[in-house]
């Protein structure tokens, strides 16, 4: 039969282009607006709020239990507009069950921008037009083209060329997601001074990311999907690991670009768990510094949980304690400088007494008669009495600004038993970057240092003045300031300490490149950096024979923490805290 009907001719041409049978079902082929026109070349659809009809292929059906309550619809390859600024796909939000993956469907509904995602909602009809041919995935690479968000690929089927690097797994157990980038990302103020340049670097890092999602909208997916097979104590995924075979739908949800995978990607360990660093032969003293992650022991007699911070049960506390003991003893230290210890005195039921007992019979802790501050946590020092002697009394800095708030630093002079040279160790823990209660100069100054930068600066100046007036025994070789400064390596506190003659021992031995640092102690929102330091006075530098971090914590998923859903065998150090230990070796 020969026809001149324009609609039938259009259907026949479409069949030739995309390999569909020439079906005549419902409204297929009538009143359709191309998806690319609905998307438009910008961030928002020019059709927002309007009722439209579209046709395309269901490239991913997300209407399963716990899914996104809809499906992704993309124009067939022969229907694209060849405009690189427009996407060819939409998300269709619907409870209707018509159509399935691979079908060509005709859909009518209202265009909506839902938190940055262009979608079709209030669906009035879905008509199946027949079997479709899935469009070819678009090959993409990171960083994104021209350093701009991939709005022109929103909701489309993509294939990521090559490998990406895992940079964040904070929400792995909570939402089943991993953050990926072309390479590891370092805190901007770890490698450049605060200011507009650091802020620009931070923004570009945020843009050039891709979240590997699990295709579900439900919380707490079990089993935890990645690295596939599921996460376990022995099958972890660490920051720095590589992921390839990434293919699926490029989605935008909760403020981030995500890949909803169509197949299981391949994970390659690129940052294996490191053994405890060996002590150099020339070292006569090893100092290990660690933020304990709120070590609170209840009433000290097995009860009193949940504690004000830290463990919420006796079982959790025993797990926390066992992991910390493993982390603290494996490097075989002589002195331990710790932060986030419960500020509950020094008696037999105190947290520090319990930790010292768990470490072993040779361990002792330093007591101070000074005020330990009003904060719930404090800094502390422990030492092996069979290897190290204390000289003089310990003291704390309790003058301004530590007389009003904060955690007074502790200082003590130590001397190895077989040496006539001594070391003063000062342990600070400065105010965090969290903005709660910040006012005046402590507000975020938008220079990359976060909130309370002014407070950290004032505290640092006070510590420098204090170290200059502390008594110096004849045996003193120098001073080490080691603890959690809550400031990255190029921020104001570190600049002040450097100007005062204190040298970053880890950076001195392991310098950074213009883009990354190998030895860092913390990871926040997918960026690694240093908050915990070993800073030594100039005269002490020749006696430093080793300095590094031991990456047992910040590279591991928090799902492996003692509060997490994944059980870690007792006696293993992995994710014993959220900070990595800093290890300094000296020859005294």
PDB file of C-alpha atoms in Angstrom, residues 413-414 420-424 472-479:
ATOM      1  CA  UNK A 413      60.319  17.014  79.225  1.00  0.00           C
ATOM      2  CA  UNK A 414      61.376  13.411  78.515  1.00  0.00           C
ATOM      3  CA  UNK A 420      71.870  12.485  78.391  1.00  0.00           C
ATOM      4  CA  UNK A 421      69.765  14.478  75.917  1.00  0.00           C
ATOM      5  CA  UNK A 422      66.142  15.418  76.572  1.00  0.00           C
ATOM      6  CA  UNK A 423      63.131  16.437  74.508  1.00  0.00           C
ATOM      7  CA  UNK A 424      60.254  18.708  75.462  1.00  0.00           C
ATOM      8  CA  UNK A 472      65.036  24.751  79.827  1.00  0.00           C
ATOM      9  CA  UNK A 473      66.996  22.021  81.612  1.00  0.00           C
ATOM     10  CA  UNK A 474      70.655  21.695  80.601  1.00  0.00           C
ATOM     11  CA  UNK A 475      69.918  18.391  78.895  1.00  0.00           C
ATOM     12  CA  UNK A 476      67.240  19.838  76.594  1.00  0.00           C
ATOM     13  CA  UNK A 477      67.940  19.279  72.891  1.00  0.00           C
ATOM     14  CA  UNK A 478      64.829  21.030  71.669  1.00  0.00           C
ATOM     15  CA  UNK A 479      61.050  21.211  71.614  1.00  0.00           C
TER      16      UNK A 479
END
